[in-house]
PDB file of C-alpha atoms in Angstrom:
ATOM      1  CA  HIS A   1      14.600  13.793  -3.479  1.00  0.00           C
ATOM      2  CA  MET A   2      12.571  10.562  -3.476  1.00  0.00           C
ATOM      3  CA  GLU A   3       8.956  10.673  -2.231  1.00  0.00           C
ATOM      4  CA  ILE A   4       6.787   7.717  -1.234  1.00  0.00           C
ATOM      5  CA  ILE A   5       3.224   8.251  -2.347  1.00  0.00           C
ATOM      6  CA  PRO A   6       0.101   6.180  -2.011  1.00  0.00           C
ATOM      7  CA  TYR A   7      -1.688   5.030  -5.172  1.00  0.00           C
ATOM      8  CA  ASP A   8      -2.388   7.744  -7.710  1.00  0.00           C
ATOM      9  CA  PRO A   9      -4.126   6.827 -11.032  1.00  0.00           C
ATOM     10  CA  LYS A  10      -1.604   8.928 -12.927  1.00  0.00           C
ATOM     11  CA  TYR A  11       1.038   6.287 -12.047  1.00  0.00           C
ATOM     12  CA  ARG A  12      -1.152   3.293 -12.934  1.00  0.00           C
ATOM     13  CA  ALA A  13       0.775   2.744 -16.202  1.00  0.00           C
ATOM     14  CA  ASP A  14       4.018   2.685 -14.265  1.00  0.00           C
ATOM     15  CA  PHE A  15       2.598   0.036 -11.890  1.00  0.00           C
ATOM     16  CA  VAL A  16       1.791  -2.109 -14.888  1.00  0.00           C
ATOM     17  CA  ARG A  17       5.032  -1.360 -16.697  1.00  0.00           C
ATOM     18  CA  LEU A  18       7.369  -2.058 -13.780  1.00  0.00           C
ATOM     19  CA  ASN A  19       5.638  -5.238 -12.852  1.00  0.00           C
ATOM     20  CA  THR A  20       5.433  -6.403 -16.461  1.00  0.00           C
ATOM     21  CA  GLU A  21       9.143  -5.754 -17.052  1.00  0.00           C
ATOM     22  CA  TRP A  22      10.082  -7.458 -13.817  1.00  0.00           C
ATOM     23  CA  LEU A  23       7.833 -10.529 -14.334  1.00  0.00           C
ATOM     24  CA  THR A  24       8.713 -11.096 -17.973  1.00  0.00           C
ATOM     25  CA  LYS A  25      12.466 -10.727 -17.250  1.00  0.00           C
ATOM     26  CA  LEU A  26      12.125 -13.235 -14.503  1.00  0.00           C
ATOM     27  CA  TYR A  27       9.665 -15.726 -15.795  1.00  0.00           C
ATOM     28  CA  TYR A  28       6.293 -14.965 -17.362  1.00  0.00           C
ATOM     29  CA  ILE A  29       3.114 -13.265 -16.233  1.00  0.00           C
ATOM     30  CA  GLU A  30       0.741 -15.624 -14.452  1.00  0.00           C
ATOM     31  CA  SER A  31      -3.021 -15.072 -14.492  1.00  0.00           C
ATOM     32  CA  TYR A  32      -3.122 -13.808 -10.886  1.00  0.00           C
ATOM     33  CA  ASP A  33      -0.373 -11.280 -11.736  1.00  0.00           C
ATOM     34  CA  GLN A  34      -2.311 -10.058 -14.727  1.00  0.00           C
ATOM     35  CA  TYR A  35      -5.499  -9.839 -12.603  1.00  0.00           C
ATOM     36  CA  SER A  36      -3.795  -7.510 -10.097  1.00  0.00           C
ATOM     37  CA  MET A  37      -2.515  -5.262 -12.880  1.00  0.00           C
ATOM     38  CA  ASP A  38      -5.827  -5.159 -14.726  1.00  0.00           C
ATOM     39  CA  HIS A  39      -7.910  -4.570 -11.570  1.00  0.00           C
ATOM     40  CA  VAL A  40      -5.603  -2.479  -9.369  1.00  0.00           C
ATOM     41  CA  GLU A  41      -8.214   0.211  -8.713  1.00  0.00           C
ATOM     42  CA  GLU A  42     -10.937  -2.362  -7.813  1.00  0.00           C
ATOM     43  CA  LEU A  43      -8.503  -4.035  -5.377  1.00  0.00           C
ATOM     44  CA  ILE A  44      -7.744  -0.706  -3.777  1.00  0.00           C
ATOM     45  CA  ALA A  45     -11.435   0.047  -3.454  1.00  0.00           C
ATOM     46  CA  LYS A  46     -11.675  -3.305  -1.508  1.00  0.00           C
ATOM     47  CA  GLY A  47      -8.857  -2.353   0.901  1.00  0.00           C
ATOM     48  CA  SER A  48      -5.567  -2.982  -0.938  1.00  0.00           C
ATOM     49  CA  MET A  49      -2.977  -0.232  -1.313  1.00  0.00           C
ATOM     50  CA  VAL A  50      -0.107   0.474  -3.685  1.00  0.00           C
ATOM     51  CA  TYR A  51       2.823   2.730  -2.970  1.00  0.00           C
ATOM     52  CA  PHE A  52       5.201   4.366  -5.439  1.00  0.00           C
ATOM     53  CA  ALA A  53       8.729   5.680  -4.890  1.00  0.00           C
ATOM     54  CA  VAL A  54       8.902   8.793  -7.098  1.00  0.00           C
ATOM     55  CA  GLU A  55      11.835  11.008  -7.878  1.00  0.00           C
ATOM     56  CA  ASN A  56      11.533  13.959 -10.237  1.00  0.00           C
ATOM     57  CA  GLY A  57       8.270  12.616 -11.576  1.00  0.00           C
ATOM     58  CA  LYS A  58       9.839   9.199 -12.354  1.00  0.00           C
ATOM     59  CA  VAL A  59       8.588   6.080 -10.668  1.00  0.00           C
ATOM     60  CA  LEU A  60      11.567   4.120  -9.252  1.00  0.00           C
ATOM     61  CA  ALA A  61       9.659   1.314  -7.498  1.00  0.00           C
ATOM     62  CA  THR A  62       6.222   0.080  -6.541  1.00  0.00           C
ATOM     63  CA  CYS A  63       4.735  -2.356  -4.085  1.00  0.00           C
ATOM     64  CA  MET A  64       1.219  -3.564  -3.214  1.00  0.00           C
ATOM     65  CA  THR A  65      -0.418  -4.879  -0.068  1.00  0.00           C
ATOM     66  CA  GLU A  66      -3.601  -6.804  -0.128  1.00  0.00           C
ATOM     67  CA  PRO A  67      -5.862  -7.910   2.832  1.00  0.00           C
ATOM     68  CA  LEU A  68      -6.599 -11.665   2.670  1.00  0.00           C
ATOM     69  CA  GLY A  69      -8.857 -11.683   5.743  1.00  0.00           C
ATOM     70  CA  ASP A  70      -8.357 -12.798   9.371  1.00  0.00           C
ATOM     71  CA  GLY A  71      -5.706 -10.113   9.895  1.00  0.00           C
ATOM     72  CA  ILE A  72      -3.457 -11.569   7.219  1.00  0.00           C
ATOM     73  CA  TRP A  73      -2.116  -9.319   4.507  1.00  0.00           C
ATOM     74  CA  GLU A  74      -0.076 -10.241   1.413  1.00  0.00           C
ATOM     75  CA  ILE A  75       2.805  -8.050   0.266  1.00  0.00           C
ATOM     76  CA  CYS A  76       3.001  -8.404  -3.513  1.00  0.00           C
ATOM     77  CA  LYS A  77       3.954  -6.669  -6.774  1.00  0.00           C
ATOM     78  CA  LEU A  78       7.275  -5.323  -5.455  1.00  0.00           C
ATOM     79  CA  ALA A  79       9.070  -4.125  -8.581  1.00  0.00           C
ATOM     80  CA  ALA A  80      11.858  -1.610  -8.984  1.00  0.00           C
ATOM     81  CA  ALA A  81      13.236   0.035 -12.182  1.00  0.00           C
ATOM     82  CA  GLY A  82      16.573  -1.519 -12.924  1.00  0.00           C
ATOM     83  CA  GLN A  83      16.135  -3.856  -9.952  1.00  0.00           C
ATOM     84  CA  TYR A  84      17.785  -3.023  -6.642  1.00  0.00           C
ATOM     85  CA  THR A  85      19.856  -0.118  -7.808  1.00  0.00           C
ATOM     86  CA  GLY A  86      20.749   0.806  -4.224  1.00  0.00           C
ATOM     87  CA  THR A  87      18.476   3.846  -4.260  1.00  0.00           C
ATOM     88  CA  GLY A  88      16.498   2.469  -1.357  1.00  0.00           C
ATOM     89  CA  ALA A  89      13.338   2.796  -3.418  1.00  0.00           C
ATOM     90  CA  GLY A  90      12.413  -0.899  -3.060  1.00  0.00           C
ATOM     91  CA  SER A  91      12.952  -0.846   0.673  1.00  0.00           C
ATOM     92  CA  ALA A  92      10.868   2.349   0.992  1.00  0.00           C
ATOM     93  CA  VAL A  93       7.827   1.007  -0.846  1.00  0.00           C
ATOM     94  CA  LEU A  94       8.022  -2.249   1.032  1.00  0.00           C
ATOM     95  CA  LYS A  95       8.129  -0.400   4.363  1.00  0.00           C
ATOM     96  CA  ALA A  96       5.188   1.782   3.322  1.00  0.00           C
ATOM     97  CA  CYS A  97       3.144  -1.293   2.492  1.00  0.00           C
ATOM     98  CA  MET A  98       4.043  -2.989   5.835  1.00  0.00           C
ATOM     99  CA  ASP A  99       3.155   0.176   7.814  1.00  0.00           C
ATOM    100  CA  TYR A 100      -0.118   0.580   5.920  1.00  0.00           C
ATOM    101  CA  SER A 101      -1.098  -3.080   6.525  1.00  0.00           C
ATOM    102  CA  ILE A 102      -0.265  -2.879  10.258  1.00  0.00           C
ATOM    103  CA  ALA A 103      -2.166   0.445  10.648  1.00  0.00           C
ATOM    104  CA  HIS A 104      -5.150  -1.307   9.075  1.00  0.00           C
ATOM    105  CA  GLY A 105      -5.121  -4.214  11.480  1.00  0.00           C
ATOM    106  CA  ALA A 106      -2.629  -6.767  10.047  1.00  0.00           C
ATOM    107  CA  LYS A 107      -1.462  -9.352  12.526  1.00  0.00           C
ATOM    108  CA  LYS A 108       0.620 -11.193   9.975  1.00  0.00           C
ATOM    109  CA  LEU A 109       2.143 -10.275   6.632  1.00  0.00           C
ATOM    110  CA  CYS A 110       2.965 -12.901   4.027  1.00  0.00           C
ATOM    111  CA  LEU A 111       4.582 -12.986   0.627  1.00  0.00           C
ATOM    112  CA  ILE A 112       5.869 -15.446  -1.920  1.00  0.00           C
ATOM    113  CA  THR A 113       8.981 -15.190  -4.029  1.00  0.00           C
ATOM    114  CA  ILE A 114      11.506 -17.233  -5.941  1.00  0.00           C
ATOM    115  CA  SER A 115      14.551 -18.840  -4.289  1.00  0.00           C
ATOM    116  CA  GLY A 116      16.864 -17.457  -7.014  1.00  0.00           C
ATOM    117  CA  LEU A 117      15.984 -13.842  -6.019  1.00  0.00           C
ATOM    118  CA  LYS A 118      18.644 -13.397  -3.400  1.00  0.00           C
ATOM    119  CA  PRO A 119      18.489  -9.573  -3.236  1.00  0.00           C
ATOM    120  CA  ALA A 120      14.689  -9.684  -2.716  1.00  0.00           C
ATOM    121  CA  ILE A 121      14.943 -12.373  -0.046  1.00  0.00           C
ATOM    122  CA  HIS A 122      17.724 -10.425   1.683  1.00  0.00           C
ATOM    123  CA  LEU A 123      15.491  -7.323   1.632  1.00  0.00           C
ATOM    124  CA  TYR A 124      12.518  -9.129   3.124  1.00  0.00           C
ATOM    125  CA  LYS A 125      14.695 -10.668   5.822  1.00  0.00           C
ATOM    126  CA  LYS A 126      16.103  -7.236   6.661  1.00  0.00           C
ATOM    127  CA  PHE A 127      12.523  -6.163   7.403  1.00  0.00           C
ATOM    128  CA  GLY A 128      11.833  -9.147   9.697  1.00  0.00           C
ATOM    129  CA  PHE A 129      10.268 -11.685   7.304  1.00  0.00           C
ATOM    130  CA  VAL A 130      11.254 -15.296   7.916  1.00  0.00           C
ATOM    131  CA  GLU A 131      11.052 -18.251   5.581  1.00  0.00           C
ATOM    132  CA  ILE A 132       8.380 -20.839   6.235  1.00  0.00           C
ATOM    133  CA  PRO A 133       7.583 -24.042   4.347  1.00  0.00           C
ATOM    134  CA  TYR A 134       6.069 -23.114   0.971  1.00  0.00           C
ATOM    135  CA  ARG A 135       2.371 -24.088   0.739  1.00  0.00           C
ATOM    136  CA  LYS A 136       1.675 -25.005  -2.863  1.00  0.00           C
ATOM    137  CA  ASP A 137      -1.995 -25.656  -2.092  1.00  0.00           C
ATOM    138  CA  VAL A 138      -2.494 -22.052  -0.859  1.00  0.00           C
ATOM    139  CA  TRP A 139      -0.757 -20.095  -3.565  1.00  0.00           C
ATOM    140  CA  HIS A 140      -1.706 -20.124  -7.250  1.00  0.00           C
ATOM    141  CA  SER A 141       1.825 -19.651  -8.542  1.00  0.00           C
ATOM    142  CA  GLU A 142       3.789 -21.864 -10.866  1.00  0.00           C
ATOM    143  CA  LYS A 143       7.024 -19.887 -10.385  1.00  0.00           C
ATOM    144  CA  ALA A 144       7.233 -19.127  -6.675  1.00  0.00           C
ATOM    145  CA  ASP A 145       8.933 -21.591  -4.350  1.00  0.00           C
ATOM    146  CA  VAL A 146       9.560 -19.482  -1.226  1.00  0.00           C
ATOM    147  CA  GLU A 147       7.001 -18.315   1.302  1.00  0.00           C
ATOM    148  CA  MET A 148       7.877 -15.769   3.961  1.00  0.00           C
ATOM    149  CA  GLU A 149       5.879 -14.257   6.807  1.00  0.00           C
ATOM    150  CA  TYR A 150       6.197 -11.458   9.292  1.00  0.00           C
ATOM    151  CA  ILE A 151       4.346 -11.648  12.567  1.00  0.00           C
ATOM    152  CA  VAL A 152       3.341  -8.170  13.721  1.00  0.00           C
ATOM    153  CA  PRO A 153       4.556  -7.586  17.335  1.00  0.00           C
ATOM    154  CA  GLU A 154       1.812  -7.190  19.923  1.00  0.00           C
ATOM    155  CA  GLN A 155       1.171  -3.553  20.591  1.00  0.00           C
ATOM    156  CA  LYS A 156       1.730  -2.835  24.271  1.00  0.00           C
TER     157      LYS A 156
END
């Protein structure tokens, strides 16, 4: 069965491999993408978290969440082996990152993606993200053109 596990250095190579495969298939690796992959452990030491969906020792998907300050967290580096194979691995790591962010004080989650990635956008919407106008001045991406956010419901 599939397990969702928080960052473990033994899967660092899988984090880099899945993201590299996904980014190169899609576009190319931008400097901020490369930075996350090269410095994943430093980012985690500063409060970020990465989750892996693992089945029989094989990593099926990975996702990262990063605190940006002011209660805002970015969901990023969502990559699945053989993209969206219906295993639920992508959904599971996305959910784990959302839960982690909220447990650590997130008031709002944000992410950027590409309009052509219909399955990804569908997945984000399923989890309550809504599209907002893309702010080119905020994000350092040449390829992204969609910005989405999720407002964390007030805890009663």
